[in-house]
Amino acid sequence: MVYPARKHALKTLEKLVELLPGSDKAKPQIILLAGSVTPYRNDTDREMVFRQESNFNYLSDCNVPSSYLLLTVTPASLESSSLSLFIPKAEPADIMWSVPPPSLEAARQSYDAAYVGHTEELSKAISEALVSYPNAILHTLPSASPLFPELAAKYTELAKGSPTATVTDVYLLPALHKARLIKTAEEIELIRKANQISSRAHEVVMRVLGNGVRGLDRPKEAGVDRPLLPGEWLIEKEAEAEAIFVASCRREGAVHQAYLPIVAASTRASTLHYCCNDKEFAWGPVKPHDHENSDKLTAAGEHDLHPQVLLIDAGCEWDCYASDITRTMPVGNGGKFTPEARAIYELVLEMQKLSFQALKPGLHWDAIQLLCHRTLVQGFQRLGIFKNPNSPGSGSWNSEEAILASGVSSAFFPHGVGHSLGMDVHDVPSASKPAANTTIGKGLELGHEDFYTYLRLRLPLEEGMIVTVEPGCYFSPHLLAPVRDSRHIDHAVLKRYEAVGGIRIEDVVLITKDGHENLTTVRSDVEWIEGVCSGKL
Ligand code: GLY
Ligand code: MN
Ligand code: MN
């Protein structure tokens, strides 16, 4: 597959011209970007992991550290934009210590650029572009922002010193975000691949948990005095689950995780971005809200795992494209959910299933958020966590609509149902959420404003968007504190469910012409999850 950097440049330039004020639209446009540099650990010479800046990758497909790109175009002919890439020269020390940058010949073969030169030529190339394109506007990413690689002032000053050119950092990032919101066919395939690898990694973790239930993960010889081999690895703590997830992605060639894995057992699953992943699974005769394990082992000298959930929200990156998958699995209890955990799991799965059924171009994402809250309220009323109008001492003030209007469901489902996903896991923020929040439209119930506080996407869906669908239900002491006296809640029933901690189920979907396609391949139905985690499938 050839990465469509040229197509991406055209999309970006179209969006850029749309955003520019009247008379500037007809001017030549120049885009100047610095790529990421190799980071170093503190004040040492030890490299840390390199990852190209997303926008630089989008316009060039070039992953050579410390590169620059210069894109020039006249609005009369956006298709004829010209990309020049500037990569560092290989120094003798680079060759000795690390993999050097490619030769110019090799780079010319790899990248679809009109010109490839060394970074020393960049100043001259900018000056020449300013002469060839009088009245040009030179666009950069936000200057002096720690979020983007630094572009040295000496480069932009070349344009500032020109009598006719202007320099701006206002329009380029919004244009890139708008272009990146709708994926090209090639981008979809990269995200599909990242999802396939991550889906297998989730399944590997579940299968190792299942092996543990069957006792297959113990070394055959008694009293072995050697490190455990991968086939013998146990999962009895969060770090072990994380290690197996990351190892599975890495052996399939994924270099990066798209974000720090969230591997949270027991009630830690209610911390949305928990990523310390450093606790043992609750074991021994622990109390429901207690993470302090006792020192009692079973007669066989093993940990008797307390029934609990393990929430893993993790996804690798493939060629700079992300996946973002959450599975919540049973631990202890022979690899089966407790009745309470199963009830909440099935409710979250229903929130996701109804969302899937509704997805199609034109539907406002707010409507999916509301649908999930409505489904949660109905589910809680069935379970008795929320009262209904027929409960003793109740009334119409406990109707589904009244509970929705109260906003109390936000204490259990506090986050957004999903977000755009692309090169970044929470992708293209400026194009996802208009400055003035839109609503789903006249005549449609919005529920409560708290439902939308953390919703990262607030747009009608369009064909070619890729979004996550990630409903969840949590029992977090911090979130529950403000609703401890809510008249909508049956507090005795709620108490029974609090030990569940949290359940989230997250898949990545492509919005298609008629609906959606799920790019996440690992299953999430209870029968399969319990079958694998109990070692029976
Ligand atoms: N992994 C973060 C999220 O799901 O949004
Ligand atoms: Mn996630
Ligand atoms: Mn997500």
Coordinates of C-alpha atoms and ligand atoms in Angstrom, one line a residue:
M1 CA 0.0 0.0 0.0
V2 CA 1.3 3.5 -0.9
Y3 CA 0.6 6.0 1.8
P4 CA -1.5 8.8 0.2
A5 CA 0.5 11.8 1.5
R6 CA -0.3 13.7 -1.7
K7 CA -4.0 13.1 -1.3
H8 CA -3.7 14.3 2.3
A9 CA -1.9 17.5 1.2
L10 CA -4.8 18.2 -1.3
K11 CA -7.4 17.7 1.4
T12 CA -5.6 19.9 3.8
L13 CA -5.1 22.7 1.3
E14 CA -8.8 22.6 0.4
K15 CA -9.7 23.0 4.1
L16 CA -7.0 25.7 4.5
V17 CA -8.4 27.8 1.7
E18 CA -12.0 27.3 3.1
L19 CA -10.8 28.7 6.4
L20 CA -8.9 31.7 5.1
P21 CA -10.5 35.1 5.0
G22 CA -11.7 36.4 1.6
S23 CA -8.8 38.0 -0.3
D24 CA -6.2 35.6 1.3
K25 CA -7.9 32.6 -0.5
A26 CA -6.4 33.6 -3.8
K27 CA -2.8 33.9 -2.5
P28 CA -0.1 31.3 -2.9
Q29 CA 0.1 29.1 0.3
I30 CA 3.3 27.7 1.8
I31 CA 3.3 25.2 4.6
L32 CA 6.4 24.7 6.7
L33 CA 6.5 22.0 9.3
A34 CA 9.3 20.6 11.6
G35 CA 9.1 16.9 12.3
S36 CA 9.8 15.3 15.7
V37 CA 13.4 15.0 16.9
T38 CA 14.7 12.0 18.8
P39 CA 14.1 12.7 22.5
Y40 CA 16.8 12.0 25.0
R41 CA 16.6 11.0 28.6
N42 CA 17.3 14.0 30.8
D43 CA 20.8 15.3 30.2
T44 CA 22.2 12.0 28.9
D45 CA 22.9 10.7 25.4
R46 CA 20.4 7.8 25.7
E47 CA 17.7 8.0 23.1
M48 CA 14.1 7.5 24.0
V49 CA 11.5 6.2 21.7
F50 CA 10.9 8.3 18.5
R51 CA 7.5 8.8 17.1
Q52 CA 6.8 11.2 14.2
E53 CA 4.5 14.2 14.8
S54 CA 1.1 13.2 13.5
N55 CA 0.6 16.1 11.1
F56 CA 4.1 15.7 9.7
N57 CA 3.4 12.1 9.1
Y58 CA 0.0 12.9 7.4
L59 CA 1.6 15.2 4.8
S60 CA 4.7 13.3 4.1
D61 CA 4.8 9.7 5.5
C62 CA 8.4 10.5 6.4
N63 CA 9.5 9.1 9.8
V64 CA 13.1 10.4 9.7
P65 CA 13.9 12.2 13.0
S66 CA 14.7 16.0 12.7
S67 CA 13.2 16.4 9.2
Y68 CA 11.3 19.4 7.7
L69 CA 8.7 19.7 5.0
L70 CA 7.9 22.6 2.8
L71 CA 4.7 22.4 0.7
T72 CA 3.9 25.1 -1.8
V73 CA 0.8 25.7 -3.9
T74 CA -1.2 28.2 -5.8
P75 CA -4.9 28.2 -5.1
A76 CA -5.7 28.1 -8.8
S77 CA -4.3 24.6 -8.9
L78 CA -4.4 22.9 -5.5
E79 CA -3.6 19.5 -7.2
S80 CA -0.2 20.7 -8.3
S81 CA 1.1 21.3 -4.8
S82 CA 4.8 20.5 -4.5
L83 CA 6.3 18.8 -1.4
S84 CA 9.9 19.2 -0.5
L85 CA 11.5 17.1 2.3
F86 CA 14.7 18.0 4.1
I87 CA 16.3 15.2 6.1
P88 CA 19.5 15.3 8.2
K89 CA 22.8 14.1 6.8
A90 CA 24.2 10.9 8.2
E91 CA 27.1 11.8 10.5
P92 CA 29.8 9.2 11.2
A93 CA 28.8 9.1 14.9
D94 CA 25.2 8.2 13.8
I95 CA 26.5 5.3 11.9
M96 CA 28.4 4.0 14.8
W97 CA 25.8 4.5 17.5
S98 CA 22.5 4.1 15.8
V99 CA 20.7 3.6 12.5
P100 CA 21.5 6.7 10.4
P101 CA 19.0 8.7 8.4
P102 CA 18.5 7.3 4.9
S103 CA 20.6 8.5 1.9
L104 CA 18.9 11.1 -0.3
E105 CA 18.5 8.4 -3.0
A106 CA 16.8 6.0 -0.5
A107 CA 14.6 8.8 0.7
R108 CA 13.6 9.7 -2.8
Q109 CA 12.5 6.1 -3.4
S110 CA 10.5 6.0 -0.2
Y111 CA 8.6 9.3 -0.2
D112 CA 6.4 10.8 -2.7
A113 CA 8.1 14.2 -2.7
A114 CA 9.0 16.5 -5.6
Y115 CA 12.4 17.2 -3.9
V116 CA 14.4 15.6 -1.2
G117 CA 17.4 17.4 0.2
H118 CA 19.4 17.9 3.4
T119 CA 18.3 20.2 6.2
E120 CA 21.2 22.6 5.4
E121 CA 19.3 23.5 2.3
L122 CA 16.0 24.5 4.0
S123 CA 16.7 28.2 4.5
K124 CA 17.6 28.6 0.8
A125 CA 14.5 26.6 -0.2
I126 CA 12.2 28.9 1.9
S127 CA 13.8 32.0 0.4
E128 CA 13.4 30.7 -3.1
A129 CA 9.8 29.8 -2.5
L130 CA 9.1 33.3 -1.2
V131 CA 10.6 34.7 -4.5
S132 CA 8.7 32.2 -6.7
Y133 CA 5.4 32.9 -4.9
P134 CA 5.1 36.6 -4.2
N135 CA 2.3 37.5 -1.7
A136 CA 2.5 34.0 -0.3
I137 CA 1.1 33.1 3.2
L138 CA 3.4 30.9 5.1
H139 CA 1.6 28.6 7.5
T140 CA 3.0 26.9 10.5
L141 CA 1.6 24.9 13.4
P142 CA 1.1 26.9 16.6
S143 CA 4.4 28.5 17.4
A144 CA 5.9 28.3 20.9
S145 CA 3.5 25.4 21.7
P146 CA 5.0 22.5 23.7
L147 CA 2.6 20.2 21.7
F148 CA 4.5 20.5 18.5
P149 CA 8.2 20.2 17.4
E150 CA 9.9 23.5 17.7
L151 CA 10.3 25.4 14.4
A152 CA 13.4 27.6 14.8
A153 CA 12.6 31.3 14.4
K154 CA 15.3 31.7 11.8
Y155 CA 13.1 29.9 9.3
T156 CA 9.9 32.0 9.8
E157 CA 11.9 35.2 10.0
L158 CA 12.8 34.6 6.3
A159 CA 9.2 35.2 5.5
K160 CA 8.7 38.0 8.1
G161 CA 11.6 39.8 6.4
S162 CA 10.0 39.5 3.0
P163 CA 8.1 42.7 1.8
T164 CA 5.1 40.7 0.5
A165 CA 4.8 37.5 2.4
T166 CA 2.9 37.0 5.7
V167 CA 3.3 34.3 8.4
T168 CA 0.5 32.8 10.4
D169 CA 0.0 29.9 12.8
V170 CA -3.8 30.3 13.0
Y171 CA -5.2 28.2 10.1
L172 CA -3.0 25.2 9.5
L173 CA -3.9 23.1 12.5
P174 CA -7.6 23.5 12.2
A175 CA -7.3 22.7 8.4
L176 CA -5.3 19.6 9.2
H177 CA -7.8 18.5 11.8
K178 CA -10.7 19.0 9.4
A179 CA -8.9 17.0 6.7
R180 CA -7.9 14.2 9.2
L181 CA -11.5 13.8 10.5
I182 CA -12.6 11.9 7.4
K183 CA -10.3 9.0 6.7
T184 CA -8.9 7.9 3.3
A185 CA -9.1 4.3 2.3
E186 CA -5.5 3.8 3.1
E187 CA -5.8 5.2 6.6
I188 CA -8.8 2.9 7.2
E189 CA -6.6 -0.1 6.4
L190 CA -3.9 1.0 8.8
I191 CA -6.4 1.5 11.6
R192 CA -8.0 -1.9 10.7
K193 CA -4.5 -3.5 11.1
A194 CA -3.9 -1.8 14.5
N195 CA -7.3 -3.1 15.7
Q196 CA -6.6 -6.6 14.5
I197 CA -3.3 -6.8 16.4
S198 CA -4.8 -5.2 19.5
S199 CA -7.8 -7.5 19.3
R200 CA -5.6 -10.5 19.3
A201 CA -3.6 -9.1 22.3
H202 CA -6.8 -8.8 24.3
E203 CA -7.7 -12.4 23.5
V204 CA -4.2 -13.5 24.5
V205 CA -4.6 -12.0 27.9
M206 CA -8.0 -13.7 28.3
R207 CA -6.6 -17.0 27.2
V208 CA -3.7 -16.8 29.7
L209 CA -6.2 -16.0 32.4
G210 CA -8.2 -19.1 31.3
N211 CA -5.0 -21.2 31.4
G212 CA -4.5 -20.0 35.0
V213 CA -8.0 -21.2 35.9
R214 CA -7.1 -24.6 34.4
G215 CA -3.7 -24.6 36.2
L216 CA -1.8 -24.8 32.9
D217 CA 0.4 -21.9 33.6
R218 CA 2.4 -23.6 36.3
P219 CA 5.9 -25.1 35.5
K220 CA 5.7 -28.8 35.2
E221 CA 8.6 -29.6 37.5
A222 CA 8.0 -28.9 41.1
G223 CA 10.3 -26.3 42.7
V224 CA 11.8 -25.0 39.5
D225 CA 14.6 -22.5 40.0
R226 CA 14.6 -20.6 36.8
P227 CA 12.7 -17.7 35.3
L228 CA 9.2 -18.6 34.0
L229 CA 9.0 -19.0 30.2
P230 CA 6.3 -17.0 28.3
G231 CA 4.0 -20.1 28.1
E232 CA 4.2 -20.3 31.9
W233 CA 3.6 -16.7 32.6
L234 CA 0.9 -16.1 35.3
I235 CA -1.5 -13.2 35.4
E236 CA -2.1 -12.5 39.0
K237 CA -1.4 -8.8 38.9
E238 CA -2.1 -5.9 36.7
A239 CA 1.6 -5.6 35.5
E240 CA 1.5 -9.2 34.3
A241 CA -1.6 -8.6 32.2
E242 CA 0.0 -5.4 30.8
A243 CA 3.2 -7.2 29.9
I244 CA 1.3 -9.9 28.0
F245 CA -0.8 -7.4 26.1
V246 CA 2.2 -5.4 25.1
A247 CA 4.3 -8.4 24.3
S248 CA 1.6 -9.8 22.0
C249 CA 1.4 -6.5 20.0
R250 CA 5.2 -6.1 19.9
R251 CA 5.8 -9.6 18.5
E252 CA 3.3 -8.7 15.7
G253 CA 5.5 -5.8 14.9
A254 CA 3.7 -2.9 16.5
V255 CA 6.3 -0.5 17.8
H256 CA 4.2 1.8 20.0
Q257 CA 1.1 1.6 22.1
A258 CA -1.3 4.3 21.0
Y259 CA -1.6 5.4 24.7
L260 CA -0.5 4.1 28.1
P261 CA -2.4 0.8 28.7
I262 CA -5.1 1.0 31.4
V263 CA -5.0 -2.3 33.3
A264 CA -7.2 -2.0 36.3
A265 CA -8.4 -4.8 38.5
S266 CA -11.2 -4.8 41.1
T267 CA -12.7 -1.4 42.0
R268 CA -9.7 0.4 40.4
A269 CA -11.7 -0.2 37.2
S270 CA -13.7 2.9 38.2
T271 CA -10.7 5.2 37.6
L272 CA -11.1 6.1 33.9
H273 CA -7.5 6.7 33.0
Y274 CA -5.9 4.5 35.6
C275 CA -2.5 3.6 34.1
C276 CA -0.2 2.8 37.0
N277 CA -1.0 -0.9 36.5
D278 CA 1.0 -1.9 39.6
K279 CA -1.4 -3.7 42.0
E280 CA -1.9 -7.4 42.6
F281 CA -5.4 -8.8 41.9
A282 CA -7.4 -8.8 45.1
W283 CA -7.0 -12.2 46.7
G284 CA -7.6 -14.0 49.9
P285 CA -10.6 -13.1 52.1
V286 CA -10.7 -9.4 51.2
K287 CA -13.7 -7.2 51.9
P288 CA -15.5 -5.8 48.8
H289 CA -14.0 -2.4 49.0
D290 CA -10.6 -3.5 50.3
H291 CA -7.5 -3.8 48.1
E292 CA -5.2 -4.9 51.0
N293 CA -4.6 -8.6 50.3
S294 CA -4.3 -10.9 53.2
D295 CA -1.4 -13.2 53.5
K296 CA -3.5 -16.4 53.5
L297 CA -2.7 -18.8 50.7
T298 CA -4.8 -21.8 49.7
A299 CA -3.8 -25.3 50.8
A300 CA -1.9 -25.6 47.5
G301 CA 0.1 -22.4 48.4
E302 CA -1.7 -20.3 45.8
H303 CA -3.6 -17.1 45.8
D304 CA -7.3 -17.6 46.1
L305 CA -8.4 -14.7 43.8
H306 CA -11.4 -12.7 45.0
P307 CA -14.1 -12.5 42.4
Q308 CA -13.4 -9.2 40.6
V309 CA -13.2 -7.6 37.1
L310 CA -10.1 -6.8 35.1
L311 CA -10.6 -3.8 32.8
I312 CA -8.1 -3.5 30.1
D313 CA -8.3 -0.4 27.9
A314 CA -5.3 -0.8 25.5
G315 CA -4.5 -0.5 21.8
C316 CA -1.3 -0.5 19.7
E317 CA -0.4 1.9 17.0
W318 CA 0.4 0.6 13.4
D319 CA 2.4 3.0 11.2
C320 CA 1.3 6.0 13.3
Y321 CA -2.4 4.9 13.3
A322 CA -4.2 4.0 16.6
S323 CA -6.5 1.5 18.0
D324 CA -8.4 1.9 21.2
I325 CA -10.1 -1.2 22.6
T326 CA -11.5 -2.0 26.1
R327 CA -12.5 -5.4 27.4
T328 CA -13.6 -6.1 30.9
M329 CA -13.1 -9.7 32.0
P330 CA -13.9 -11.8 35.0
V331 CA -11.1 -12.8 37.4
G332 CA -11.5 -15.3 40.3
N333 CA -14.8 -17.1 40.6
G334 CA -13.5 -19.7 38.1
G335 CA -13.3 -17.0 35.3
K336 CA -17.1 -16.2 35.6
F337 CA -18.6 -12.8 36.4
T338 CA -20.5 -12.5 39.7
P339 CA -24.2 -12.0 39.2
E340 CA -23.9 -8.3 39.9
A341 CA -20.9 -7.9 37.5
R342 CA -22.7 -9.9 34.8
A343 CA -25.8 -7.7 35.1
I344 CA -23.8 -4.5 34.7
Y345 CA -21.7 -6.1 31.9
E346 CA -24.9 -7.0 30.0
L347 CA -26.3 -3.5 30.5
V348 CA -23.1 -1.9 29.1
L349 CA -23.2 -4.3 26.2
E350 CA -26.8 -3.3 25.5
M351 CA -25.8 0.4 25.6
Q352 CA -23.1 -0.4 23.0
K353 CA -25.4 -2.6 20.9
L354 CA -28.2 0.0 20.7
S355 CA -25.5 2.6 19.7
F356 CA -24.3 0.4 16.9
Q357 CA -27.8 -0.1 15.6
A358 CA -28.3 3.7 15.5
L359 CA -25.0 4.7 13.8
K360 CA -25.3 6.2 10.3
P361 CA -24.2 9.3 8.5
G362 CA -26.3 12.4 9.5
L363 CA -27.0 11.2 13.1
H364 CA -25.7 13.7 15.7
W365 CA -23.2 12.1 18.1
D366 CA -25.1 13.8 21.0
A367 CA -28.0 11.4 20.2
I368 CA -25.8 8.4 20.9
Q369 CA -24.7 9.9 24.2
L370 CA -28.3 10.4 25.2
L371 CA -29.3 6.9 24.0
C372 CA -26.6 5.4 26.3
H373 CA -27.9 7.4 29.3
R374 CA -31.5 6.4 28.5
T375 CA -30.4 2.7 28.2
L376 CA -28.5 2.9 31.5
V377 CA -31.5 4.5 33.3
Q378 CA -33.9 1.8 32.0
G379 CA -31.4 -0.9 33.0
F380 CA -30.9 0.5 36.5
Q381 CA -34.7 0.7 36.9
R382 CA -34.9 -3.0 35.9
L383 CA -32.1 -3.9 38.4
G384 CA -33.7 -1.7 41.2
I385 CA -30.7 0.6 41.5
F386 CA -32.9 3.4 40.3
K387 CA -36.5 3.5 41.6
N388 CA -39.3 3.5 39.1
P389 CA -42.7 5.2 39.4
N390 CA -44.3 2.0 40.7
S391 CA -41.8 1.4 43.6
P392 CA -43.3 1.8 47.1
G393 CA -43.5 5.5 48.0
S394 CA -42.5 6.5 44.5
G395 CA -44.2 8.6 41.9
S396 CA -43.9 10.2 38.4
W397 CA -40.8 12.0 39.7
N398 CA -39.1 8.7 39.3
S399 CA -40.1 8.3 35.7
E400 CA -37.4 7.5 33.1
E401 CA -37.7 11.1 31.8
A402 CA -37.5 12.6 35.3
I403 CA -34.4 10.6 36.1
L404 CA -32.8 11.5 32.8
A405 CA -33.6 15.2 33.4
S406 CA -32.0 15.0 36.9
G407 CA -28.6 14.1 35.4
V408 CA -28.0 11.4 38.2
S409 CA -26.9 8.9 35.6
S410 CA -23.8 11.0 35.0
A411 CA -22.5 9.7 38.4
F412 CA -22.4 6.2 36.8
F413 CA -21.5 7.0 33.2
P414 CA -19.5 10.2 33.5
H415 CA -17.6 10.2 30.2
G416 CA -18.4 10.6 26.6
V417 CA -19.5 7.5 24.6
G418 CA -16.7 7.9 22.1
H419 CA -14.4 10.1 20.1
S420 CA -12.8 10.4 16.7
L421 CA -9.7 8.1 16.3
G422 CA -7.0 8.3 13.8
M423 CA -3.3 8.9 14.2
D424 CA -4.0 10.1 17.7
V425 CA -6.3 8.2 20.0
H426 CA -8.3 11.3 20.9
D427 CA -7.9 12.6 17.4
V428 CA -8.4 16.0 15.9
P429 CA -9.9 17.8 18.9
S430 CA -10.4 21.1 17.2
A431 CA -12.5 19.5 14.4
S432 CA -14.5 17.3 16.8
K433 CA -16.1 19.8 19.0
P434 CA -17.3 23.2 17.6
A435 CA -16.5 26.1 19.8
A436 CA -20.2 26.8 20.4
N437 CA -21.6 23.5 21.3
T438 CA -24.3 22.3 18.9
T439 CA -27.3 20.4 20.1
I440 CA -29.0 17.5 18.5
G441 CA -31.7 19.7 17.1
K442 CA -35.1 21.1 17.8
G443 CA -37.7 18.7 19.3
L444 CA -35.2 16.2 20.5
E445 CA -34.7 15.7 24.2
L446 CA -31.2 16.5 25.3
G447 CA -31.4 15.0 28.8
H448 CA -29.1 16.8 31.2
E449 CA -26.1 19.1 30.3
D450 CA -23.8 17.0 32.5
F451 CA -24.1 14.2 29.9
Y452 CA -22.0 16.3 27.5
T453 CA -19.3 17.7 29.7
Y454 CA -16.7 15.2 28.7
L455 CA -18.1 14.3 25.2
R456 CA -15.1 14.7 22.8
L457 CA -17.2 14.5 19.6
R458 CA -20.2 16.8 19.1
L459 CA -21.0 16.6 15.4
P460 CA -23.3 14.8 13.0
L461 CA -21.6 11.6 11.8
E462 CA -20.2 11.5 8.3
E463 CA -19.2 8.6 6.1
G464 CA -15.5 7.9 6.5
M465 CA -15.2 9.0 10.2
I466 CA -13.7 6.5 12.6
V467 CA -15.0 6.7 16.1
T468 CA -14.9 4.7 19.3
V469 CA -18.1 3.4 20.9
E470 CA -17.2 3.0 24.6
P471 CA -20.1 3.1 27.0
G472 CA -19.3 2.3 30.6
C473 CA -20.8 2.0 34.1
Y474 CA -18.8 2.7 37.2
F475 CA -19.2 2.7 40.9
S476 CA -16.6 5.2 42.0
P477 CA -16.8 6.5 45.6
H478 CA -15.8 10.0 44.3
L479 CA -18.5 10.2 41.7
L480 CA -21.1 8.7 44.0
A481 CA -20.4 11.1 46.8
P482 CA -22.7 13.9 45.4
V483 CA -25.6 11.4 44.8
R484 CA -25.5 9.6 48.1
D485 CA -28.7 11.3 49.1
S486 CA -30.4 11.1 45.6
R487 CA -34.1 10.2 46.0
H488 CA -33.9 8.4 42.6
I489 CA -31.5 5.7 44.0
D490 CA -32.4 2.7 46.1
H491 CA -29.2 3.0 48.2
A492 CA -29.5 -0.6 49.6
V493 CA -29.6 -2.1 46.1
L494 CA -26.7 0.2 45.0
K495 CA -24.5 -1.1 47.8
R496 CA -24.7 -4.6 46.4
Y497 CA -23.3 -3.4 43.0
E498 CA -20.5 -1.1 44.3
A499 CA -18.0 -4.0 44.5
V500 CA -18.2 -4.4 40.7
G501 CA -16.0 -1.3 40.4
G502 CA -16.4 -0.5 36.7
I503 CA -17.2 -2.0 33.3
R504 CA -16.3 -0.5 30.0
I505 CA -16.6 -2.1 26.5
E506 CA -15.0 -0.2 23.7
D507 CA -14.8 -0.9 20.0
V508 CA -13.6 1.1 17.0
V509 CA -16.0 1.6 14.1
L510 CA -16.0 3.1 10.7
I511 CA -19.0 5.1 9.6
T512 CA -20.1 3.8 6.3
K513 CA -22.6 5.0 3.7
D514 CA -25.4 3.0 5.3
G515 CA -24.3 2.4 8.9
H516 CA -21.0 1.3 10.4
E517 CA -18.4 -1.4 10.2
N518 CA -16.8 -2.6 13.4
L519 CA -13.0 -2.7 13.0
T520 CA -12.5 -4.4 16.4
T521 CA -12.4 -8.2 16.0
V522 CA -12.2 -9.5 19.6
R523 CA -15.6 -10.7 20.8
S524 CA -17.3 -9.2 23.8
D525 CA -20.4 -11.3 24.4
V526 CA -20.6 -12.8 27.9
E527 CA -20.7 -16.4 26.8
W528 CA -17.4 -16.1 24.9
I529 CA -15.6 -13.9 27.5
E530 CA -16.5 -16.3 30.3
G531 CA -15.7 -19.3 28.1
V532 CA -12.2 -18.1 27.4
C533 CA -11.5 -16.6 30.8
S534 CA -12.6 -19.8 32.5
G535 CA -10.4 -21.9 30.2
K536 CA -13.3 -23.7 28.7
L537 CA -13.0 -22.4 25.1
Ligands
GLY1 N1 -8.2 5.0 26.0 C1 -8.8 6.2 26.3 C2 -10.1 6.3 25.8 O1 -10.7 5.2 25.6 O2 -10.6 7.3 25.5
MN2 MN -9.9 3.4 25.4
MN3 MN -11.5 5.7 23.7

